[in-house]
Amino acid sequence: MGFLKQPRFWLVVVLALFAAVAPLWMSAYFLGVFTVAYYFGVFAMSWDLLFGFAGEVNFGPTALIGLGAYGAAMLNSMAGLPIVVCLIFGGLLAVAGGALLALPALRLTGPYFGLVTLVAVLLLQNFIVIFAGVTGGEIGMTVPSVLSIDAGVNYEYALGFLVICAVILYGLSRSALGLILQASGQDATEAAALGFNITKHKFAAFCISALFSGLAGGMLIFYMGTVSVDTVIDISIDVQIIIMAVLGGRRTILGGILGAVFIILANELLRPLGQLNNFVVAGIALAVILLFPDGFLGVLHRARRA
């Protein structure tokens, strides 16, 4: 029970309680903003498990997100199955796709792994356009079922999902798997010399990342009621997710939530700037990363030690 004595634990508890009561006073508009931010928080945490701990840079997280989103959407549209069943199918499809991608990719070293994941995004985009009769192509497709039409209910779904994912992913990062991934990320040769099967553990991390990414992708499209390439499979979204994870704090898992909330909220608050919006947000993110390379949580950790 030593974690009860850690200020970071109580900070997380206070923030979670504050977020839980937000529907009592927050407008429907901002509830929608935070709902999207929470799903992106799961994307960022999933990405951090693979990069922050395993040291493998996945430049195409939306390939996994897109598989989960489109798998869930197509099953719901064609078979009319319940949302829960569609989400499970989408998550498993993302894991299957992630496993097929990871098997050859993890045999590569250096930047080649990242390039393979980036190409996977482009291939999935082309696949969706080619089979437009089933996927809706570039226009996208409407999802028959939605989580709820009430902003407060959608917010609570997103928050509950975020909390569950955060607890599981953070627990995994502090488990034996996380420690081995961290060791392999820092020095794969030395970790292998100690008898660890580095490839097996990185493969497991990739599949876990794919599962949570796919589930979050499915939850997002059942919130929006539509799915398209622009919303779940796009290079710009890949960049956003990476920035969120790094901005929040690499190798922290929970930092991805802070990074996602910051980026999504800043984009909305600065929307009146028009085309300058993305430029200003990117500039702020770059400045924070340069000044505080350990991210938001890294700053908190240093302040606590001081």
PDB file of C-alpha atoms in Angstrom:
ATOM      1  CA  MET A   1       0.000   0.000   0.000  1.00  0.00           C
ATOM      2  CA  GLY A   2       3.021   2.247  -0.372  1.00  0.00           C
ATOM      3  CA  PHE A   3       1.444   3.958  -3.373  1.00  0.00           C
ATOM      4  CA  LEU A   4      -1.036   5.617  -0.972  1.00  0.00           C
ATOM      5  CA  LYS A   5       1.837   7.730   0.323  1.00  0.00           C
ATOM      6  CA  GLN A   6       2.775   9.018  -3.124  1.00  0.00           C
ATOM      7  CA  PRO A   7       1.578  12.560  -3.984  1.00  0.00           C
ATOM      8  CA  ARG A   8       1.246  11.506  -7.630  1.00  0.00           C
ATOM      9  CA  PHE A   9      -1.382   8.913  -6.701  1.00  0.00           C
ATOM     10  CA  TRP A  10      -3.528  11.459  -4.876  1.00  0.00           C
ATOM     11  CA  LEU A  11      -3.107  13.955  -7.699  1.00  0.00           C
ATOM     12  CA  VAL A  12      -4.517  11.370 -10.110  1.00  0.00           C
ATOM     13  CA  VAL A  13      -7.408  10.641  -7.722  1.00  0.00           C
ATOM     14  CA  VAL A  14      -8.276  14.336  -7.389  1.00  0.00           C
ATOM     15  CA  LEU A  15      -8.156  14.862 -11.165  1.00  0.00           C
ATOM     16  CA  ALA A  16     -10.333  11.778 -11.736  1.00  0.00           C
ATOM     17  CA  LEU A  17     -12.928  12.979  -9.230  1.00  0.00           C
ATOM     18  CA  PHE A  18     -12.885  16.448 -10.765  1.00  0.00           C
ATOM     19  CA  ALA A  19     -13.405  14.944 -14.224  1.00  0.00           C
ATOM     20  CA  ALA A  20     -16.226  12.713 -12.950  1.00  0.00           C
ATOM     21  CA  VAL A  21     -18.330  15.660 -11.755  1.00  0.00           C
ATOM     22  CA  ALA A  22     -17.671  17.788 -14.871  1.00  0.00           C
ATOM     23  CA  PRO A  23     -21.130  17.044 -16.405  1.00  0.00           C
ATOM     24  CA  LEU A  24     -22.715  18.828 -13.432  1.00  0.00           C
ATOM     25  CA  TRP A  25     -21.317  22.217 -14.481  1.00  0.00           C
ATOM     26  CA  MET A  26     -19.638  21.913 -17.896  1.00  0.00           C
ATOM     27  CA  SER A  27     -21.440  22.862 -21.124  1.00  0.00           C
ATOM     28  CA  ALA A  28     -22.346  20.215 -23.688  1.00  0.00           C
ATOM     29  CA  TYR A  29     -19.829  21.728 -26.115  1.00  0.00           C
ATOM     30  CA  PHE A  30     -16.844  21.284 -23.813  1.00  0.00           C
ATOM     31  CA  LEU A  31     -18.104  17.879 -22.696  1.00  0.00           C
ATOM     32  CA  GLY A  32     -17.795  16.903 -26.357  1.00  0.00           C
ATOM     33  CA  VAL A  33     -14.265  18.323 -26.546  1.00  0.00           C
ATOM     34  CA  PHE A  34     -13.126  16.349 -23.516  1.00  0.00           C
ATOM     35  CA  THR A  35     -14.887  13.214 -24.771  1.00  0.00           C
ATOM     36  CA  VAL A  36     -12.732  13.251 -27.904  1.00  0.00           C
ATOM     37  CA  ALA A  37      -9.652  14.130 -25.829  1.00  0.00           C
ATOM     38  CA  TYR A  38     -10.170  11.085 -23.598  1.00  0.00           C
ATOM     39  CA  TYR A  39     -10.238   8.717 -26.560  1.00  0.00           C
ATOM     40  CA  PHE A  40      -7.084  10.337 -27.917  1.00  0.00           C
ATOM     41  CA  GLY A  41      -5.617   9.894 -24.450  1.00  0.00           C
ATOM     42  CA  VAL A  42      -6.018   6.138 -24.876  1.00  0.00           C
ATOM     43  CA  PHE A  43      -4.353   6.360 -28.300  1.00  0.00           C
ATOM     44  CA  ALA A  44      -1.396   8.207 -26.759  1.00  0.00           C
ATOM     45  CA  MET A  45      -1.065   5.814 -23.797  1.00  0.00           C
ATOM     46  CA  SER A  46      -1.126   2.813 -26.137  1.00  0.00           C
ATOM     47  CA  TRP A  47       1.571   4.386 -28.291  1.00  0.00           C
ATOM     48  CA  ASP A  48       3.717   5.172 -25.240  1.00  0.00           C
ATOM     49  CA  LEU A  49       3.700   1.531 -24.130  1.00  0.00           C
ATOM     50  CA  LEU A  50       5.421   0.560 -27.376  1.00  0.00           C
ATOM     51  CA  PHE A  51       7.764   3.527 -27.798  1.00  0.00           C
ATOM     52  CA  GLY A  52       8.366   4.739 -24.266  1.00  0.00           C
ATOM     53  CA  PHE A  53       9.142   1.285 -22.886  1.00  0.00           C
ATOM     54  CA  ALA A  54      10.037  -0.947 -25.830  1.00  0.00           C
ATOM     55  CA  GLY A  55      11.850   1.818 -27.707  1.00  0.00           C
ATOM     56  CA  GLU A  56      10.091   0.992 -30.986  1.00  0.00           C
ATOM     57  CA  VAL A  57       8.832   4.062 -32.839  1.00  0.00           C
ATOM     58  CA  ASN A  58       5.430   3.369 -34.373  1.00  0.00           C
ATOM     59  CA  PHE A  59       4.914   6.124 -36.948  1.00  0.00           C
ATOM     60  CA  GLY A  60       1.528   4.730 -37.920  1.00  0.00           C
ATOM     61  CA  PRO A  61      -0.686   4.236 -34.848  1.00  0.00           C
ATOM     62  CA  THR A  62      -3.765   5.063 -36.927  1.00  0.00           C
ATOM     63  CA  ALA A  63      -3.315   1.803 -38.857  1.00  0.00           C
ATOM     64  CA  LEU A  64      -4.290  -0.041 -35.666  1.00  0.00           C
ATOM     65  CA  ILE A  65      -6.908   2.563 -34.735  1.00  0.00           C
ATOM     66  CA  GLY A  66      -8.399   2.377 -38.220  1.00  0.00           C
ATOM     67  CA  LEU A  67      -8.654  -1.411 -38.181  1.00  0.00           C
ATOM     68  CA  GLY A  68     -10.578  -1.284 -34.921  1.00  0.00           C
ATOM     69  CA  ALA A  69     -12.786   1.591 -36.034  1.00  0.00           C
ATOM     70  CA  TYR A  70     -13.639   0.245 -39.485  1.00  0.00           C
ATOM     71  CA  GLY A  71     -14.010  -3.326 -38.239  1.00  0.00           C
ATOM     72  CA  ALA A  72     -16.536  -2.237 -35.610  1.00  0.00           C
ATOM     73  CA  ALA A  73     -18.344   0.121 -37.991  1.00  0.00           C
ATOM     74  CA  MET A  74     -18.675  -2.402 -40.830  1.00  0.00           C
ATOM     75  CA  LEU A  75     -19.927  -5.167 -38.545  1.00  0.00           C
ATOM     76  CA  ASN A  76     -22.516  -2.837 -37.057  1.00  0.00           C
ATOM     77  CA  SER A  77     -23.573  -1.569 -40.481  1.00  0.00           C
ATOM     78  CA  MET A  78     -23.777  -4.924 -42.260  1.00  0.00           C
ATOM     79  CA  ALA A  79     -24.889  -7.243 -39.455  1.00  0.00           C
ATOM     80  CA  GLY A  80     -26.576  -4.831 -37.067  1.00  0.00           C
ATOM     81  CA  LEU A  81     -24.894  -6.457 -34.074  1.00  0.00           C
ATOM     82  CA  PRO A  82     -24.777  -4.716 -30.658  1.00  0.00           C
ATOM     83  CA  ILE A  83     -22.099  -2.120 -30.052  1.00  0.00           C
ATOM     84  CA  VAL A  84     -20.278  -4.261 -27.466  1.00  0.00           C
ATOM     85  CA  VAL A  85     -19.923  -7.147 -29.931  1.00  0.00           C
ATOM     86  CA  CYS A  86     -18.731  -4.769 -32.649  1.00  0.00           C
ATOM     87  CA  LEU A  87     -16.161  -3.215 -30.311  1.00  0.00           C
ATOM     88  CA  ILE A  88     -14.777  -6.629 -29.390  1.00  0.00           C
ATOM     89  CA  PHE A  89     -14.574  -7.577 -33.061  1.00  0.00           C
ATOM     90  CA  GLY A  90     -12.822  -4.307 -33.910  1.00  0.00           C
ATOM     91  CA  GLY A  91     -10.338  -4.763 -31.071  1.00  0.00           C
ATOM     92  CA  LEU A  92      -9.535  -8.323 -32.131  1.00  0.00           C
ATOM     93  CA  LEU A  93      -9.191  -7.232 -35.754  1.00  0.00           C
ATOM     94  CA  ALA A  94      -6.692  -4.579 -34.666  1.00  0.00           C
ATOM     95  CA  VAL A  95      -4.746  -7.208 -32.710  1.00  0.00           C
ATOM     96  CA  ALA A  96      -4.734  -9.563 -35.713  1.00  0.00           C
ATOM     97  CA  GLY A  97      -3.570  -6.776 -38.011  1.00  0.00           C
ATOM     98  CA  GLY A  98      -1.006  -5.641 -35.462  1.00  0.00           C
ATOM     99  CA  ALA A  99       0.342  -9.163 -35.087  1.00  0.00           C
ATOM    100  CA  LEU A 100       0.702  -9.583 -38.862  1.00  0.00           C
ATOM    101  CA  LEU A 101       2.493  -6.250 -39.014  1.00  0.00           C
ATOM    102  CA  ALA A 102       4.696  -6.859 -35.977  1.00  0.00           C
ATOM    103  CA  LEU A 103       5.982 -10.290 -37.011  1.00  0.00           C
ATOM    104  CA  PRO A 104       8.074  -9.003 -39.928  1.00  0.00           C
ATOM    105  CA  ALA A 105       8.548  -5.437 -38.606  1.00  0.00           C
ATOM    106  CA  LEU A 106      10.153  -6.462 -35.309  1.00  0.00           C
ATOM    107  CA  ARG A 107      12.873  -8.286 -37.212  1.00  0.00           C
ATOM    108  CA  LEU A 108      14.016  -4.907 -38.501  1.00  0.00           C
ATOM    109  CA  THR A 109      16.161  -2.417 -36.602  1.00  0.00           C
ATOM    110  CA  GLY A 110      16.585   1.328 -36.543  1.00  0.00           C
ATOM    111  CA  PRO A 111      14.177   3.487 -38.537  1.00  0.00           C
ATOM    112  CA  TYR A 112      12.946   0.590 -40.682  1.00  0.00           C
ATOM    113  CA  PHE A 113      10.386  -0.499 -38.082  1.00  0.00           C
ATOM    114  CA  GLY A 114       8.873   2.986 -38.087  1.00  0.00           C
ATOM    115  CA  LEU A 115       8.806   3.085 -41.884  1.00  0.00           C
ATOM    116  CA  VAL A 116       6.928  -0.231 -42.025  1.00  0.00           C
ATOM    117  CA  THR A 117       4.239   1.069 -39.659  1.00  0.00           C
ATOM    118  CA  LEU A 118       3.959   4.276 -41.691  1.00  0.00           C
ATOM    119  CA  VAL A 119       3.502   2.334 -44.923  1.00  0.00           C
ATOM    120  CA  ALA A 120       0.785   0.288 -43.196  1.00  0.00           C
ATOM    121  CA  VAL A 121      -1.259   3.484 -42.793  1.00  0.00           C
ATOM    122  CA  LEU A 122      -0.949   4.268 -46.503  1.00  0.00           C
ATOM    123  CA  LEU A 123      -1.907   0.706 -47.464  1.00  0.00           C
ATOM    124  CA  LEU A 124      -4.995   0.809 -45.247  1.00  0.00           C
ATOM    125  CA  GLN A 125      -6.023   4.159 -46.717  1.00  0.00           C
ATOM    126  CA  ASN A 126      -5.745   2.766 -50.250  1.00  0.00           C
ATOM    127  CA  PHE A 127      -7.621  -0.390 -49.265  1.00  0.00           C
ATOM    128  CA  ILE A 128     -10.532   1.677 -47.947  1.00  0.00           C
ATOM    129  CA  VAL A 129     -10.658   3.771 -51.128  1.00  0.00           C
ATOM    130  CA  ILE A 130     -10.430   0.750 -53.466  1.00  0.00           C
ATOM    131  CA  PHE A 131     -13.234  -1.117 -51.685  1.00  0.00           C
ATOM    132  CA  ALA A 132     -15.440   1.956 -51.384  1.00  0.00           C
ATOM    133  CA  GLY A 133     -18.559  -0.128 -51.946  1.00  0.00           C
ATOM    134  CA  VAL A 134     -18.104  -1.687 -48.523  1.00  0.00           C
ATOM    135  CA  THR A 135     -16.048   0.920 -46.642  1.00  0.00           C
ATOM    136  CA  GLY A 136     -17.610   4.120 -47.965  1.00  0.00           C
ATOM    137  CA  GLY A 137     -14.322   5.179 -49.547  1.00  0.00           C
ATOM    138  CA  GLU A 138     -13.061   8.710 -49.043  1.00  0.00           C
ATOM    139  CA  ILE A 139     -16.509   9.962 -48.060  1.00  0.00           C
ATOM    140  CA  GLY A 140     -16.776   7.516 -45.188  1.00  0.00           C
ATOM    141  CA  MET A 141     -19.775   5.689 -43.822  1.00  0.00           C
ATOM    142  CA  THR A 142     -22.475   6.367 -41.278  1.00  0.00           C
ATOM    143  CA  VAL A 143     -22.653   4.068 -38.271  1.00  0.00           C
ATOM    144  CA  PRO A 144     -26.236   2.952 -37.514  1.00  0.00           C
ATOM    145  CA  SER A 145     -25.706   2.718 -33.757  1.00  0.00           C
ATOM    146  CA  VAL A 146     -24.327   5.365 -31.408  1.00  0.00           C
ATOM    147  CA  LEU A 147     -23.354   5.185 -27.763  1.00  0.00           C
ATOM    148  CA  SER A 148     -25.783   7.936 -26.774  1.00  0.00           C
ATOM    149  CA  ILE A 149     -27.260  11.202 -27.978  1.00  0.00           C
ATOM    150  CA  ASP A 150     -26.716  12.776 -24.565  1.00  0.00           C
ATOM    151  CA  ALA A 151     -23.429  14.690 -24.192  1.00  0.00           C
ATOM    152  CA  GLY A 152     -23.148  13.868 -20.495  1.00  0.00           C
ATOM    153  CA  VAL A 153     -23.624  10.151 -21.051  1.00  0.00           C
ATOM    154  CA  ASN A 154     -21.076  10.110 -23.881  1.00  0.00           C
ATOM    155  CA  TYR A 155     -18.637  11.939 -21.626  1.00  0.00           C
ATOM    156  CA  GLU A 156     -19.057   9.395 -18.833  1.00  0.00           C
ATOM    157  CA  TYR A 157     -18.555   6.523 -21.281  1.00  0.00           C
ATOM    158  CA  ALA A 158     -15.323   8.107 -22.512  1.00  0.00           C
ATOM    159  CA  LEU A 159     -14.088   8.879 -18.991  1.00  0.00           C
ATOM    160  CA  GLY A 160     -14.888   5.391 -17.710  1.00  0.00           C
ATOM    161  CA  PHE A 161     -13.158   3.814 -20.706  1.00  0.00           C
ATOM    162  CA  LEU A 162     -10.137   6.075 -20.213  1.00  0.00           C
ATOM    163  CA  VAL A 163      -9.825   5.196 -16.516  1.00  0.00           C
ATOM    164  CA  ILE A 164     -10.049   1.453 -17.189  1.00  0.00           C
ATOM    165  CA  CYS A 165      -7.444   1.638 -19.964  1.00  0.00           C
ATOM    166  CA  ALA A 166      -5.160   3.846 -17.849  1.00  0.00           C
ATOM    167  CA  VAL A 167      -5.264   1.439 -14.895  1.00  0.00           C
ATOM    168  CA  ILE A 168      -4.522  -1.584 -17.088  1.00  0.00           C
ATOM    169  CA  LEU A 169      -1.801   0.033 -19.188  1.00  0.00           C
ATOM    170  CA  TYR A 170      -0.129   1.657 -16.189  1.00  0.00           C
ATOM    171  CA  GLY A 171      -0.239  -1.668 -14.339  1.00  0.00           C
ATOM    172  CA  LEU A 172       1.327  -3.440 -17.313  1.00  0.00           C
ATOM    173  CA  SER A 173       4.055  -0.807 -17.529  1.00  0.00           C
ATOM    174  CA  ARG A 174       4.985  -1.510 -13.902  1.00  0.00           C
ATOM    175  CA  SER A 175       4.792  -5.288 -14.274  1.00  0.00           C
ATOM    176  CA  ALA A 176       7.547  -7.688 -15.302  1.00  0.00           C
ATOM    177  CA  LEU A 177       6.582  -7.082 -18.934  1.00  0.00           C
ATOM    178  CA  GLY A 178       7.094  -3.345 -18.536  1.00  0.00           C
ATOM    179  CA  LEU A 179      10.447  -3.755 -16.827  1.00  0.00           C
ATOM    180  CA  ILE A 180      11.700  -6.104 -19.542  1.00  0.00           C
ATOM    181  CA  LEU A 181      10.462  -3.732 -22.256  1.00  0.00           C
ATOM    182  CA  GLN A 182      12.217  -0.849 -20.542  1.00  0.00           C
ATOM    183  CA  ALA A 183      15.448  -2.822 -20.317  1.00  0.00           C
ATOM    184  CA  SER A 184      15.237  -3.824 -23.979  1.00  0.00           C
ATOM    185  CA  GLY A 185      14.453  -0.268 -25.007  1.00  0.00           C
ATOM    186  CA  GLN A 186      17.555   1.037 -23.236  1.00  0.00           C
ATOM    187  CA  ASP A 187      19.954  -1.745 -24.282  1.00  0.00           C
ATOM    188  CA  ALA A 188      18.489  -4.648 -26.261  1.00  0.00           C
ATOM    189  CA  THR A 189      21.815  -6.477 -26.470  1.00  0.00           C
ATOM    190  CA  GLU A 190      22.358  -6.466 -22.735  1.00  0.00           C
ATOM    191  CA  ALA A 191      18.743  -7.450 -22.053  1.00  0.00           C
ATOM    192  CA  ALA A 192      19.068 -10.385 -24.451  1.00  0.00           C
ATOM    193  CA  ALA A 193      22.323 -11.407 -22.761  1.00  0.00           C
ATOM    194  CA  LEU A 194      20.403 -11.641 -19.487  1.00  0.00           C
ATOM    195  CA  GLY A 195      18.186 -14.291 -21.070  1.00  0.00           C
ATOM    196  CA  PHE A 196      15.110 -12.232 -22.000  1.00  0.00           C
ATOM    197  CA  ASN A 197      13.316 -12.954 -25.260  1.00  0.00           C
ATOM    198  CA  ILE A 198      13.234  -9.383 -26.505  1.00  0.00           C
ATOM    199  CA  THR A 199      11.255 -10.056 -29.681  1.00  0.00           C
ATOM    200  CA  LYS A 200       8.550 -11.965 -27.801  1.00  0.00           C
ATOM    201  CA  HIS A 201       8.032  -9.182 -25.281  1.00  0.00           C
ATOM    202  CA  LYS A 202       8.000  -6.464 -27.936  1.00  0.00           C
ATOM    203  CA  PHE A 203       5.493  -8.514 -29.918  1.00  0.00           C
ATOM    204  CA  ALA A 204       3.280  -8.732 -26.828  1.00  0.00           C
ATOM    205  CA  ALA A 205       3.557  -4.961 -26.323  1.00  0.00           C
ATOM    206  CA  PHE A 206       2.612  -4.348 -29.952  1.00  0.00           C
ATOM    207  CA  CYS A 207      -0.466  -6.558 -29.655  1.00  0.00           C
ATOM    208  CA  ILE A 208      -1.524  -4.910 -26.383  1.00  0.00           C
ATOM    209  CA  SER A 209      -1.077  -1.489 -27.976  1.00  0.00           C
ATOM    210  CA  ALA A 210      -3.139  -2.654 -30.955  1.00  0.00           C
ATOM    211  CA  LEU A 211      -5.954  -3.935 -28.724  1.00  0.00           C
ATOM    212  CA  PHE A 212      -6.408  -0.691 -26.819  1.00  0.00           C
ATOM    213  CA  SER A 213      -5.972   1.413 -29.960  1.00  0.00           C
ATOM    214  CA  GLY A 214      -8.594  -0.640 -31.792  1.00  0.00           C
ATOM    215  CA  LEU A 215     -11.069  -0.497 -28.907  1.00  0.00           C
ATOM    216  CA  ALA A 216     -10.613   3.266 -28.550  1.00  0.00           C
ATOM    217  CA  GLY A 217     -11.037   3.692 -32.308  1.00  0.00           C
ATOM    218  CA  GLY A 218     -14.312   1.783 -32.138  1.00  0.00           C
ATOM    219  CA  MET A 219     -15.537   3.813 -29.162  1.00  0.00           C
ATOM    220  CA  LEU A 220     -14.697   7.038 -30.999  1.00  0.00           C
ATOM    221  CA  ILE A 221     -16.700   6.209 -34.114  1.00  0.00           C
ATOM    222  CA  PHE A 222     -19.700   5.032 -32.077  1.00  0.00           C
ATOM    223  CA  TYR A 223     -19.559   8.402 -30.361  1.00  0.00           C
ATOM    224  CA  MET A 224     -19.325  10.381 -33.617  1.00  0.00           C
ATOM    225  CA  GLY A 225     -21.773   8.195 -35.541  1.00  0.00           C
ATOM    226  CA  THR A 226     -19.546   8.114 -38.599  1.00  0.00           C
ATOM    227  CA  VAL A 227     -16.170   6.802 -39.705  1.00  0.00           C
ATOM    228  CA  SER A 228     -13.863   8.061 -42.447  1.00  0.00           C
ATOM    229  CA  VAL A 229     -10.224   8.120 -43.426  1.00  0.00           C
ATOM    230  CA  ASP A 230      -9.884  11.732 -42.280  1.00  0.00           C
ATOM    231  CA  THR A 231     -11.141  10.977 -38.770  1.00  0.00           C
ATOM    232  CA  VAL A 232      -9.236   7.804 -37.881  1.00  0.00           C
ATOM    233  CA  ILE A 233      -6.603   7.011 -40.550  1.00  0.00           C
ATOM    234  CA  ASP A 234      -4.465   9.980 -41.437  1.00  0.00           C
ATOM    235  CA  ILE A 235      -0.789  10.887 -41.172  1.00  0.00           C
ATOM    236  CA  SER A 236      -1.659  14.156 -39.429  1.00  0.00           C
ATOM    237  CA  ILE A 237      -3.500  12.211 -36.724  1.00  0.00           C
ATOM    238  CA  ASP A 238      -0.437   9.969 -36.334  1.00  0.00           C
ATOM    239  CA  VAL A 239       1.683  13.057 -35.717  1.00  0.00           C
ATOM    240  CA  GLN A 240      -0.840  14.406 -33.205  1.00  0.00           C
ATOM    241  CA  ILE A 241      -0.843  11.181 -31.203  1.00  0.00           C
ATOM    242  CA  ILE A 242       2.958  11.053 -31.093  1.00  0.00           C
ATOM    243  CA  ILE A 243       3.136  14.680 -29.951  1.00  0.00           C
ATOM    244  CA  MET A 244       0.517  14.008 -27.261  1.00  0.00           C
ATOM    245  CA  ALA A 245       2.489  11.105 -25.816  1.00  0.00           C
ATOM    246  CA  VAL A 246       5.832  12.943 -25.867  1.00  0.00           C
ATOM    247  CA  LEU A 247       4.291  16.166 -24.574  1.00  0.00           C
ATOM    248  CA  GLY A 248       2.702  14.388 -21.624  1.00  0.00           C
ATOM    249  CA  GLY A 249       5.883  12.522 -20.775  1.00  0.00           C
ATOM    250  CA  ARG A 250       7.544   9.571 -22.421  1.00  0.00           C
ATOM    251  CA  ARG A 251       7.579   6.328 -20.442  1.00  0.00           C
ATOM    252  CA  THR A 252       4.871   7.537 -18.064  1.00  0.00           C
ATOM    253  CA  ILE A 253       1.711   6.131 -19.739  1.00  0.00           C
ATOM    254  CA  LEU A 254      -0.515   8.574 -17.825  1.00  0.00           C
ATOM    255  CA  GLY A 255       1.266  11.512 -19.428  1.00  0.00           C
ATOM    256  CA  GLY A 256      -0.517  10.653 -22.673  1.00  0.00           C
ATOM    257  CA  ILE A 257      -3.778  11.793 -21.092  1.00  0.00           C
ATOM    258  CA  LEU A 258      -2.352  15.213 -20.218  1.00  0.00           C
ATOM    259  CA  GLY A 259      -0.869  15.597 -23.691  1.00  0.00           C
ATOM    260  CA  ALA A 260      -4.138  14.644 -25.385  1.00  0.00           C
ATOM    261  CA  VAL A 261      -6.243  17.006 -23.275  1.00  0.00           C
ATOM    262  CA  PHE A 262      -3.768  19.833 -23.875  1.00  0.00           C
ATOM    263  CA  ILE A 263      -3.661  19.414 -27.674  1.00  0.00           C
ATOM    264  CA  ILE A 264      -7.407  18.851 -28.192  1.00  0.00           C
ATOM    265  CA  LEU A 265      -8.419  21.657 -25.822  1.00  0.00           C
ATOM    266  CA  ALA A 266      -5.859  24.088 -27.263  1.00  0.00           C
ATOM    267  CA  ASN A 267      -7.109  23.356 -30.796  1.00  0.00           C
ATOM    268  CA  GLU A 268     -10.665  24.207 -29.743  1.00  0.00           C
ATOM    269  CA  LEU A 269      -9.825  27.325 -27.741  1.00  0.00           C
ATOM    270  CA  LEU A 270      -7.668  28.693 -30.558  1.00  0.00           C
ATOM    271  CA  ARG A 271     -10.155  27.822 -33.314  1.00  0.00           C
ATOM    272  CA  PRO A 272     -11.049  31.536 -33.814  1.00  0.00           C
ATOM    273  CA  LEU A 273      -7.537  32.015 -35.217  1.00  0.00           C
ATOM    274  CA  GLY A 274      -8.579  30.076 -38.312  1.00  0.00           C
ATOM    275  CA  GLN A 275      -5.683  28.746 -40.343  1.00  0.00           C
ATOM    276  CA  LEU A 276      -3.201  29.951 -37.730  1.00  0.00           C
ATOM    277  CA  ASN A 277      -4.751  27.549 -35.210  1.00  0.00           C
ATOM    278  CA  ASN A 278      -2.643  24.486 -35.999  1.00  0.00           C
ATOM    279  CA  PHE A 279       0.489  26.604 -36.399  1.00  0.00           C
ATOM    280  CA  VAL A 280       0.124  28.173 -32.945  1.00  0.00           C
ATOM    281  CA  VAL A 281      -0.722  24.864 -31.243  1.00  0.00           C
ATOM    282  CA  ALA A 282       2.224  23.128 -32.924  1.00  0.00           C
ATOM    283  CA  GLY A 283       4.511  25.998 -31.922  1.00  0.00           C
ATOM    284  CA  ILE A 284       3.411  25.796 -28.294  1.00  0.00           C
ATOM    285  CA  ALA A 285       3.886  22.008 -28.268  1.00  0.00           C
ATOM    286  CA  LEU A 286       7.356  22.355 -29.825  1.00  0.00           C
ATOM    287  CA  ALA A 287       8.372  24.966 -27.251  1.00  0.00           C
ATOM    288  CA  VAL A 288       7.204  22.764 -24.375  1.00  0.00           C
ATOM    289  CA  ILE A 289       9.040  19.726 -25.730  1.00  0.00           C
ATOM    290  CA  LEU A 290      12.261  21.711 -26.237  1.00  0.00           C
ATOM    291  CA  LEU A 291      12.115  23.338 -22.815  1.00  0.00           C
ATOM    292  CA  PHE A 292      10.823  20.287 -20.969  1.00  0.00           C
ATOM    293  CA  PRO A 293      11.925  17.174 -22.900  1.00  0.00           C
ATOM    294  CA  ASP A 294      10.521  14.913 -20.173  1.00  0.00           C
ATOM    295  CA  GLY A 295       7.027  16.297 -20.727  1.00  0.00           C
ATOM    296  CA  PHE A 296       4.432  17.530 -18.281  1.00  0.00           C
ATOM    297  CA  LEU A 297       4.811  14.624 -15.870  1.00  0.00           C
ATOM    298  CA  GLY A 298       8.586  14.914 -16.045  1.00  0.00           C
ATOM    299  CA  VAL A 299       8.303  18.490 -14.793  1.00  0.00           C
ATOM    300  CA  LEU A 300       6.114  17.325 -11.903  1.00  0.00           C
ATOM    301  CA  HIS A 301       8.603  14.589 -11.006  1.00  0.00           C
ATOM    302  CA  ARG A 302      11.513  17.044 -10.936  1.00  0.00           C
ATOM    303  CA  ALA A 303       9.511  19.510  -8.852  1.00  0.00           C
ATOM    304  CA  ARG A 304       8.719  16.774  -6.343  1.00  0.00           C
ATOM    305  CA  ARG A 305      12.386  15.766  -6.041  1.00  0.00           C
ATOM    306  CA  ALA A 306      13.364  19.402  -5.516  1.00  0.00           C
TER     307      ALA A 306
END
